Structure formats: structure tokens, C-alpha cells
PDB file of C-alpha atoms in Angstrom:
ATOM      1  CA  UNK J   1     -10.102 -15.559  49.772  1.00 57.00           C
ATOM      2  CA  UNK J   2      -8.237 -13.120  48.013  1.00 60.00           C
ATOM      3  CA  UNK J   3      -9.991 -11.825  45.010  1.00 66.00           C
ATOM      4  CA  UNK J   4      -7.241 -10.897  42.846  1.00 65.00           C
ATOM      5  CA  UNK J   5      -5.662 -14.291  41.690  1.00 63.00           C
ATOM      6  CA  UNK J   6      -2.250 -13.288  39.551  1.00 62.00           C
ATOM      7  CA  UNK J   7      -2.911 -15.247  36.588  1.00 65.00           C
ATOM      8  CA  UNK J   8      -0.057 -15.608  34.168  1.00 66.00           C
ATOM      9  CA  UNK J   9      -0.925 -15.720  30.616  1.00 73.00           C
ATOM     10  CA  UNK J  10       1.043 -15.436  27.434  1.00 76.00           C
ATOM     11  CA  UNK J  11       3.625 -17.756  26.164  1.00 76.00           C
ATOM     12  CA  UNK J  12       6.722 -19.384  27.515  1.00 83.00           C
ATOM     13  CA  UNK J  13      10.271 -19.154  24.939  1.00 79.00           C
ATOM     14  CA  UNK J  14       9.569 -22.479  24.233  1.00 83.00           C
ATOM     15  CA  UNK J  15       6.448 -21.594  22.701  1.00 81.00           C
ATOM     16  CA  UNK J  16       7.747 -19.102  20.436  1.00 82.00           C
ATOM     17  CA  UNK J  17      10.621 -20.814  19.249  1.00 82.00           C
ATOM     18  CA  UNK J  18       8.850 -23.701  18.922  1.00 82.00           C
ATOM     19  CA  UNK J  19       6.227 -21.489  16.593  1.00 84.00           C
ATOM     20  CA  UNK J  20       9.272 -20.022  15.015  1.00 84.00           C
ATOM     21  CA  UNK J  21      10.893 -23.044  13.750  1.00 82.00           C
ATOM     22  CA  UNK J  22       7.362 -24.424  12.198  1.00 84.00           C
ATOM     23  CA  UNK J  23       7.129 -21.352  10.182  1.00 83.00           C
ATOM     24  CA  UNK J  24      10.827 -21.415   9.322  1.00 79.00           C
ATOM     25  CA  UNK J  25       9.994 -25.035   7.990  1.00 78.00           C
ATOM     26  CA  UNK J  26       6.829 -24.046   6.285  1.00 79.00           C
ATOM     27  CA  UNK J  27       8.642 -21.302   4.275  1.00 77.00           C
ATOM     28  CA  UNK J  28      11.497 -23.602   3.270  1.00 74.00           C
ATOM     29  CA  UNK J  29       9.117 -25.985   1.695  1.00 72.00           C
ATOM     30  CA  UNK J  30       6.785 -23.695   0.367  1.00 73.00           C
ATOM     31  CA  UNK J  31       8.849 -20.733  -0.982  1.00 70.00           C
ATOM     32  CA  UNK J  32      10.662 -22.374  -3.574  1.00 67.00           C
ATOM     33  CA  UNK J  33       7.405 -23.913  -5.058  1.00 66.00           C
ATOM     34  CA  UNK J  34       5.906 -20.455  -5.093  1.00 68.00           C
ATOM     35  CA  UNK J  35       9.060 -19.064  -6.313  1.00 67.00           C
ATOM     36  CA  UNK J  36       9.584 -20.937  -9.221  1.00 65.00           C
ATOM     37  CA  UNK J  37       6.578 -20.727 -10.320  1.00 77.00           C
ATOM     38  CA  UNK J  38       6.740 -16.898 -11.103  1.00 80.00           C
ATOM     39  CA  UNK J  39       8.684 -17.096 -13.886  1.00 83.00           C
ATOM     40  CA  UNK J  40       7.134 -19.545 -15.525  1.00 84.00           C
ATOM     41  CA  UNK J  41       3.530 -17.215 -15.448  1.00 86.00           C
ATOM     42  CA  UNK J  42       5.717 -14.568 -16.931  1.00 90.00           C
ATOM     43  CA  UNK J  43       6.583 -16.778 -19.776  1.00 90.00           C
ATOM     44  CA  UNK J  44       3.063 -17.332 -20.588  1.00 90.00           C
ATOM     45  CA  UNK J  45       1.883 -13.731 -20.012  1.00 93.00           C
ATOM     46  CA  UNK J  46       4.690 -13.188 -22.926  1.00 94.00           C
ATOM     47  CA  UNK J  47       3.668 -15.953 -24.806  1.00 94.00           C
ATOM     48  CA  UNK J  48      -0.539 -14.817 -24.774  1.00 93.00           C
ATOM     49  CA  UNK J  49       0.442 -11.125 -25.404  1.00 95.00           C
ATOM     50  CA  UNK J  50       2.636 -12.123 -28.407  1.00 96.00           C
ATOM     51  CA  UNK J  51       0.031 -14.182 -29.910  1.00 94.00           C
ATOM     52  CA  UNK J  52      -2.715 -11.493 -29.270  1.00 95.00           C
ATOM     53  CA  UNK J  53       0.042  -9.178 -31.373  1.00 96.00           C
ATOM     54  CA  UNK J  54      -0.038 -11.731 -33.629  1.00 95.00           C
ATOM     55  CA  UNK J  55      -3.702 -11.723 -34.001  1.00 95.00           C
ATOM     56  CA  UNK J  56      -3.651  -7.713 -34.414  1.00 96.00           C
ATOM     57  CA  UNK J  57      -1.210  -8.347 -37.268  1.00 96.00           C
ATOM     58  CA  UNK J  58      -3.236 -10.321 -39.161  1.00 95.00           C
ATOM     59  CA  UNK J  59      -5.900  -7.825 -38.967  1.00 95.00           C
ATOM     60  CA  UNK J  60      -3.918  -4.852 -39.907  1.00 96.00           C
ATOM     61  CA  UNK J  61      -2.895  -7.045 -43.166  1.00 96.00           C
ATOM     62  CA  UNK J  62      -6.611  -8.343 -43.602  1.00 95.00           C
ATOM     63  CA  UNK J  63      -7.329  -4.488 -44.040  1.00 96.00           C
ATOM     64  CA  UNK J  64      -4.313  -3.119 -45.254  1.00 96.00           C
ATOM     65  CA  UNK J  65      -2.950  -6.079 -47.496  1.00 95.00           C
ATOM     66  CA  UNK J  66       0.523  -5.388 -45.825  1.00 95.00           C
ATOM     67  CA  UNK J  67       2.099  -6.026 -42.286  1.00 96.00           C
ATOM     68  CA  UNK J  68       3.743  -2.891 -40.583  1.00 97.00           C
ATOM     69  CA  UNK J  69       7.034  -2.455 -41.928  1.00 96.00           C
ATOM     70  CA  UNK J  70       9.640  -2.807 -39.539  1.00 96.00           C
ATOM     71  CA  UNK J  71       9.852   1.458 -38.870  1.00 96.00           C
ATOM     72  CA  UNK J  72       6.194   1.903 -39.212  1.00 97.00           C
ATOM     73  CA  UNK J  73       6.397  -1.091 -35.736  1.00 96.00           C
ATOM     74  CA  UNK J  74       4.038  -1.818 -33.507  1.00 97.00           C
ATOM     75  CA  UNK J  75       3.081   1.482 -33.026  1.00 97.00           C
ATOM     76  CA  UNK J  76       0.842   0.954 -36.197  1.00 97.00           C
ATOM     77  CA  UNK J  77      -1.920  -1.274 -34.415  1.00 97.00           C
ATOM     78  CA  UNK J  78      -2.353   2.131 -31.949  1.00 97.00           C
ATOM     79  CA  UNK J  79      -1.766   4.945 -34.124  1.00 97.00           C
ATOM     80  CA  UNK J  80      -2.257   4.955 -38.152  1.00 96.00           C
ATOM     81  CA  UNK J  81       0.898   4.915 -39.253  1.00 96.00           C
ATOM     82  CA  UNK J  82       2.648   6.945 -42.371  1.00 94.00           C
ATOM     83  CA  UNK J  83       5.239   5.912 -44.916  1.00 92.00           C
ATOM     84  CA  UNK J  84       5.333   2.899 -46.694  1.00 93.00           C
ATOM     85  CA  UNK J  85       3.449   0.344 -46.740  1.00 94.00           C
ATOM     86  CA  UNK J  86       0.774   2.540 -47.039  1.00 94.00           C
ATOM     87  CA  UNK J  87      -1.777   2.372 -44.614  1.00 94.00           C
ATOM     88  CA  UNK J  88      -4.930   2.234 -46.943  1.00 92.00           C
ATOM     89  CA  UNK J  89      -7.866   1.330 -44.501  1.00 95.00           C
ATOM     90  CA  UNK J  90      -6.234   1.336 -41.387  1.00 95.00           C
ATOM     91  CA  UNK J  91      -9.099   0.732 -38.752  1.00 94.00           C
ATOM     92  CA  UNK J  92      -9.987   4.021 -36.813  1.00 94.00           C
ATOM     93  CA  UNK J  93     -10.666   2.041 -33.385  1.00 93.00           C
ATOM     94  CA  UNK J  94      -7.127   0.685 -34.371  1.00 94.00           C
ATOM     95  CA  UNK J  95      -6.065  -2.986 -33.849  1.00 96.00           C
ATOM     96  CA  UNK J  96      -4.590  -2.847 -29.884  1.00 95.00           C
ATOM     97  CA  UNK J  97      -5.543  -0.160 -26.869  1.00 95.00           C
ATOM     98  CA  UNK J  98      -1.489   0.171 -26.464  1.00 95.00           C
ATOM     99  CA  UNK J  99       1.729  -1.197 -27.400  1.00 95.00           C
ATOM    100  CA  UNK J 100       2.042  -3.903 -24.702  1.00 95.00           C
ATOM    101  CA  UNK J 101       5.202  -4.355 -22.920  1.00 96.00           C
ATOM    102  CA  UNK J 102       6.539  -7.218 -21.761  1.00 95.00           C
ATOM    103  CA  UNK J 103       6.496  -8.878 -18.149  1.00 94.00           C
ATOM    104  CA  UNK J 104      10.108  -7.792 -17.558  1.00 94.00           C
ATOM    105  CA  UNK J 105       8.915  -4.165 -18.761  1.00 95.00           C
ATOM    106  CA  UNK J 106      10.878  -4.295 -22.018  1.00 95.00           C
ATOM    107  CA  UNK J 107       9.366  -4.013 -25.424  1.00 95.00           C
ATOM    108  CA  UNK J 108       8.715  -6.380 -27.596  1.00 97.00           C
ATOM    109  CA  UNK J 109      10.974  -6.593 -30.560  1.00 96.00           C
ATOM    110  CA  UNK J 110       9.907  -6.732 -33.981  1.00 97.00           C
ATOM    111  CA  UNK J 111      11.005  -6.925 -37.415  1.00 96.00           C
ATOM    112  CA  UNK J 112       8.783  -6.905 -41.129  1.00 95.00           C
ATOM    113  CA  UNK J 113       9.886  -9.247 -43.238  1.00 91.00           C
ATOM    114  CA  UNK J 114      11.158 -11.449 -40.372  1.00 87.00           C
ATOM    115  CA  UNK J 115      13.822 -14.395 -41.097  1.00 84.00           C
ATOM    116  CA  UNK J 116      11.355 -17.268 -40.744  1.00 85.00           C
ATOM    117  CA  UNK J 117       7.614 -15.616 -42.138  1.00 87.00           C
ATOM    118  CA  UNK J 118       6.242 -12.403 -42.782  1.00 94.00           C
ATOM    119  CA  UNK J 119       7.197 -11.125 -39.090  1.00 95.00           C
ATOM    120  CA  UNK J 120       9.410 -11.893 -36.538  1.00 96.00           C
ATOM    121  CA  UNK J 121       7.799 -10.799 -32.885  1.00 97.00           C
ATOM    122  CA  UNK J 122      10.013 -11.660 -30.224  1.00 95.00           C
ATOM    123  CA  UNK J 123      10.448 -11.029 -26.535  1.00 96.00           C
ATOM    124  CA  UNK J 124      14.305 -11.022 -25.124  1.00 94.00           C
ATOM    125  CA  UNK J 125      12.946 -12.808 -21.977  1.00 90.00           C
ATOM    126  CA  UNK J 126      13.238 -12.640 -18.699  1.00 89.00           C
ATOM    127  CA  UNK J 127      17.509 -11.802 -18.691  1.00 86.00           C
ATOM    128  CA  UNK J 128      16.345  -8.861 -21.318  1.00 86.00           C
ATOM    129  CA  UNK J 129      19.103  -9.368 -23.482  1.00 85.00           C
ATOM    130  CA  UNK J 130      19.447 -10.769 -27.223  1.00 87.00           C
ATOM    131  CA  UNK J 131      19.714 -14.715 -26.964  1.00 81.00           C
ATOM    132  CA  UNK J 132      20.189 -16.174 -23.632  1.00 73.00           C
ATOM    133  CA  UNK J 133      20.095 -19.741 -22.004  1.00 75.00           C
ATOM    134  CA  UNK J 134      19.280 -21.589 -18.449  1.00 73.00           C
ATOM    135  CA  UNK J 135      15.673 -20.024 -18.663  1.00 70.00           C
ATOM    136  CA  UNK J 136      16.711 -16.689 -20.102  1.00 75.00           C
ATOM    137  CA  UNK J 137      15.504 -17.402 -23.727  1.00 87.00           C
ATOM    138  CA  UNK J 138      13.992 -15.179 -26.412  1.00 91.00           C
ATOM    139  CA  UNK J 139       9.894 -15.739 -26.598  1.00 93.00           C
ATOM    140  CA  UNK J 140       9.451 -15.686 -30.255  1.00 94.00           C
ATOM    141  CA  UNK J 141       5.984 -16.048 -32.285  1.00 94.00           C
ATOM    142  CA  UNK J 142       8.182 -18.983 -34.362  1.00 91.00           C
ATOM    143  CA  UNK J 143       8.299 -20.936 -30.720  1.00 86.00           C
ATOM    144  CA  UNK J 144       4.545 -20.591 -30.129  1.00 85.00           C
ATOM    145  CA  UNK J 145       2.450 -24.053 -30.197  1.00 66.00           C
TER     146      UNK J 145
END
């Protein structure tokens, strides 16, 4: 008997292509679903970190009886800020670690007195331009439930 039997192993083209077009199917299905998805967790990063703004707002004015004027910006919740509205007992921890960005890596926009409340906070979405439509809307604090 002849003790070195050639044994074949590995798999046939069949096999792989066979593989092949299960994964191809698998991504078609699943991609878009994953895909899609993506932008919507962006939206409601920019959504939570424009109401956690919000939140550091109201605490500046709780202390300071006055929102950041629109020059003074965000930057006052990180920094105390000078000119006017005075900053009269701005918090020395401050009221955020940073300026956030947002998930497109654009700053938020915002404006004291704003055209619909005391501040207008506002993201330009995920096309990163002023206005937009078909999913490339402004995030505003005025759309926030």
C-alpha cells in the first residue's frame, strides 16, 4: 500500500463563485439598510449637541442675566468672554469643555437675538450650506421636539 495517498483539498470554482455570489447578495440587501441609516444618527448627534448648547445657554443667562451676544458666540460657554453683554459671573469651570462641531465638521451657527426667541442655534446640515432640501436641511433649536 502506498503510504502517501494525494489527497486533494481546497475548493472547486464552483465553490467560490458560488460563495461569491451569496456575499454579493448579502451586501445588496444589507448595505443600503446600513447606509441609510448613517445619516439619520448624524441628525440626532446634531440635534443632542444643539440642545446640550441650548442647555449651556440657559446657564450662562441664569448667571449672567444675558445670552452671548452674537460676537461674544459660542466661544463664551469656553472662554469668559469681553464686550457687551457684560459677562458679570461668568462660571470659571465655564458652561461646555469646547465649542462642539457638528457631525459634518462645520460649526454651528448662531445668532443673539435670533428671529424666533432669544437665540437662533442652527446647524446647516449634512449638504453644509444655508437652507437645503431632500435631507439636506438646517437643524435648528426652533425644530427641536
Amino acid at each position: 500500500m502506498n503510504k502517501y495517498v494525494n489527497k486533494q483539498s481546497g475548493f472547486t470554482l464552483i465553490e467560490i463563485m458560488v460563495v461569491m455570489v451569496i456575499l454579493g447578495l448579502l451586501v445588496a440587501v444589507v448595505a443600503p439598510n446600513i447606509l441609510g441609516r448613517g445619516e439619520e444618527a448624524r441628525i440626532g448627534v446634531a440635534k443632542t449637541q444643539i440642545r446640550n448648547v441650548g442647555n449651556a445657554l440657559d446657564l450662562y443667562k441664569l448667571d449672567n442675566f444675558n445670552y452671548p451676544s452674537t460676537e461674544q458666540g459660542l466661544e463664551a460657554l469656553v472662554n469668559e468672554p469681553s464686550g457687551s453683554p457684560e459677562a458679570k459671573n461668568w462660571s470659571k469651570e465655564g458652561y461646555l469643555p469646547n465649542v462642539p462641531v457638528d457631525p459634518w465638521k462645520n460649526e454651528y451657527q448662531y445668532v443673539s437675538p435670533g428671529s424666533e426667541g432669544p437665540y437662533d442655534l442652527y446647524s446647516f446640515g449634512p449638504d453644509g450650506r444655508e437652507g437645503g432640501a431632500d435631507g439636506g436641511e438646517d437643524i435648528s433649536n426652533h425644530d427641536l421636539n
